[in-house]
Amino acid sequence: MRCPFCGNIDTQVKDSRPAEDHVAIRRRRFCPACGGRFTTYERVQLRDLVVIKSNGRREDFDRDKLERSIRIALQKRPVDPERMDQMISGIVRRLESMGETDIPSKVIGEIVMEALARIDTVAYVRFASVYKNFQAADDFDKFVSELRPPAAAEE
């Protein structure tokens, strides 16, 4: 593993342990050239996924990009970081087990929204506002009104 500080390719693993509910391995590494210490994570990757964007463009699936967008939606929300990591791993496993290597971005967005709706409604609305490209307050109002249970009919 290349040292992120000096570029030396001869680094040493000092400690390995399971992480993220045993779906990854966390490795603490040391660079003998510069003395730098850093952490890497190793995960099983079942297949290389390709995202088909709405404009037809193709790009490699990036777990970090998925994680960043979910972290933004959950920012300052009372959701345990471990719960968030489990959710992200679950989404990736679901995408990998679909049997397809080419996945439309719309499918990924829907799966993320479904997962966020289960753990935090505010994060769900935040993500949806970007994903569905809300343009005005009315867009938020319409979306949130669909989340509310219908009011009981007055007798």
mmCIF file of N, CA, C and O in Angstrom, residues 1 10-17 25-33 35-40:
data_model
loop_
_atom_site.group_PDB
_atom_site.id
_atom_site.type_symbol
_atom_site.label_atom_id
_atom_site.label_comp_id
_atom_site.label_asym_id
_atom_site.label_seq_id
_atom_site.Cartn_x
_atom_site.Cartn_y
_atom_site.Cartn_z
ATOM 1 N N MET A 1 0.852 -1.179 0.000
ATOM 2 C CA MET A 1 0.000 0.000 0.000
ATOM 3 C C MET A 1 0.892 1.233 0.000
ATOM 4 O O MET A 1 1.791 1.351 0.816
ATOM 5 N N ASP A 10 6.416 0.712 0.210
ATOM 6 C CA ASP A 10 6.731 -0.339 1.173
ATOM 7 C C ASP A 10 6.258 0.068 2.571
ATOM 8 O O ASP A 10 7.026 0.553 3.388
ATOM 9 N N THR A 11 4.954 -0.127 2.844
ATOM 10 C CA THR A 11 4.414 0.201 4.163
ATOM 11 C C THR A 11 4.131 -1.081 4.924
ATOM 12 O O THR A 11 4.018 -2.154 4.336
ATOM 13 N N GLN A 12 4.009 -0.948 6.235
ATOM 14 C CA GLN A 12 3.818 -2.111 7.088
ATOM 15 C C GLN A 12 2.468 -2.036 7.792
ATOM 16 O O GLN A 12 2.048 -0.972 8.235
ATOM 17 N N VAL A 13 1.811 -3.198 7.915
ATOM 18 C CA VAL A 13 0.561 -3.288 8.666
ATOM 19 C C VAL A 13 0.922 -3.502 10.133
ATOM 20 O O VAL A 13 1.646 -4.424 10.479
ATOM 21 N N LYS A 14 0.423 -2.620 11.001
ATOM 22 C CA LYS A 14 0.698 -2.720 12.432
ATOM 23 C C LYS A 14 -0.441 -3.372 13.195
ATOM 24 O O LYS A 14 -0.234 -3.961 14.242
ATOM 25 N N ASP A 15 -1.677 -3.232 12.694
ATOM 26 C CA ASP A 15 -2.825 -3.777 13.400
ATOM 27 C C ASP A 15 -3.957 -4.012 12.398
ATOM 28 O O ASP A 15 -4.186 -3.179 11.524
ATOM 29 N N SER A 16 -4.646 -5.133 12.520
ATOM 30 C CA SER A 16 -5.816 -5.438 11.692
ATOM 31 C C SER A 16 -6.943 -5.876 12.602
ATOM 32 O O SER A 16 -6.716 -6.653 13.531
ATOM 33 N N ARG A 17 -8.141 -5.397 12.313
ATOM 34 C CA ARG A 17 -9.307 -5.829 13.085
ATOM 35 C C ARG A 17 -10.566 -5.638 12.259
ATOM 36 O O ARG A 17 -10.586 -4.809 11.366
ATOM 37 N N ILE A 25 -12.307 -4.833 6.929
ATOM 38 C CA ILE A 25 -11.158 -4.985 7.817
ATOM 39 C C ILE A 25 -10.448 -3.648 7.893
ATOM 40 O O ILE A 25 -10.143 -3.036 6.861
ATOM 41 N N ARG A 26 -10.224 -3.184 9.108
ATOM 42 C CA ARG A 26 -9.515 -1.924 9.343
ATOM 43 C C ARG A 26 -8.051 -2.264 9.591
ATOM 44 O O ARG A 26 -7.732 -3.079 10.436
ATOM 45 N N ARG A 27 -7.176 -1.632 8.830
ATOM 46 C CA ARG A 27 -5.737 -1.877 8.993
ATOM 47 C C ARG A 27 -5.030 -0.575 9.339
ATOM 48 O O ARG A 27 -5.165 0.410 8.619
ATOM 49 N N ARG A 28 -4.292 -0.588 10.436
ATOM 50 C CA ARG A 28 -3.435 0.540 10.794
ATOM 51 C C ARG A 28 -2.085 0.265 10.143
ATOM 52 O O ARG A 28 -1.522 -0.807 10.283
ATOM 53 N N ARG A 29 -1.581 1.238 9.404
ATOM 54 C CA ARG A 29 -0.332 1.065 8.666
ATOM 55 C C ARG A 29 0.705 2.085 9.098
ATOM 56 O O ARG A 29 0.373 3.162 9.572
ATOM 57 N N PHE A 30 1.970 1.717 8.860
ATOM 58 C CA PHE A 30 3.106 2.558 9.217
ATOM 59 C C PHE A 30 4.060 2.606 8.028
ATOM 60 O O PHE A 30 4.313 1.595 7.381
ATOM 61 N N CYS A 31 4.577 3.804 7.746
ATOM 62 C CA CYS A 31 5.554 3.969 6.665
ATOM 63 C C CYS A 31 6.935 4.123 7.290
ATOM 64 O O CYS A 31 7.193 5.110 7.983
ATOM 65 N N PRO A 32 7.851 3.174 7.042
ATOM 66 C CA PRO A 32 9.193 3.280 7.622
ATOM 67 C C PRO A 32 10.016 4.421 7.006
ATOM 68 O O PRO A 32 10.939 4.920 7.638
ATOM 69 N N ALA A 33 9.639 4.877 5.818
ATOM 70 C CA ALA A 33 10.408 5.943 5.157
ATOM 71 C C ALA A 33 10.179 7.299 5.815
ATOM 72 O O ALA A 33 11.125 8.041 6.064
ATOM 73 N N GLY A 35 7.741 7.711 8.581
ATOM 74 C CA GLY A 35 7.200 7.582 9.935
ATOM 75 C C GLY A 35 5.704 7.838 10.004
ATOM 76 O O GLY A 35 5.126 7.847 11.089
ATOM 77 N N GLY A 36 5.055 8.054 8.862
ATOM 78 C CA GLY A 36 3.628 8.347 8.833
ATOM 79 C C GLY A 36 2.787 7.140 9.205
ATOM 80 O O GLY A 36 3.156 5.997 8.944
ATOM 81 N N ARG A 37 1.659 7.407 9.839
ATOM 82 C CA ARG A 37 0.695 6.358 10.195
ATOM 83 C C ARG A 37 -0.624 6.687 9.521
ATOM 84 O O ARG A 37 -1.032 7.844 9.468
ATOM 85 N N PHE A 38 -1.284 5.668 8.996
ATOM 86 C CA PHE A 38 -2.572 5.882 8.343
ATOM 87 C C PHE A 38 -3.401 4.617 8.431
ATOM 88 O O PHE A 38 -2.906 3.549 8.775
ATOM 89 N N THR A 39 -4.696 4.752 8.141
ATOM 90 C CA THR A 39 -5.636 3.642 8.239
ATOM 91 C C THR A 39 -6.199 3.336 6.860
ATOM 92 O O THR A 39 -6.498 4.242 6.085
ATOM 93 N N THR A 40 -6.342 2.044 6.563
ATOM 94 C CA THR A 40 -7.007 1.624 5.333
ATOM 95 C C THR A 40 -8.134 0.658 5.710
ATOM 96 O O THR A 40 -8.117 0.062 6.778
#
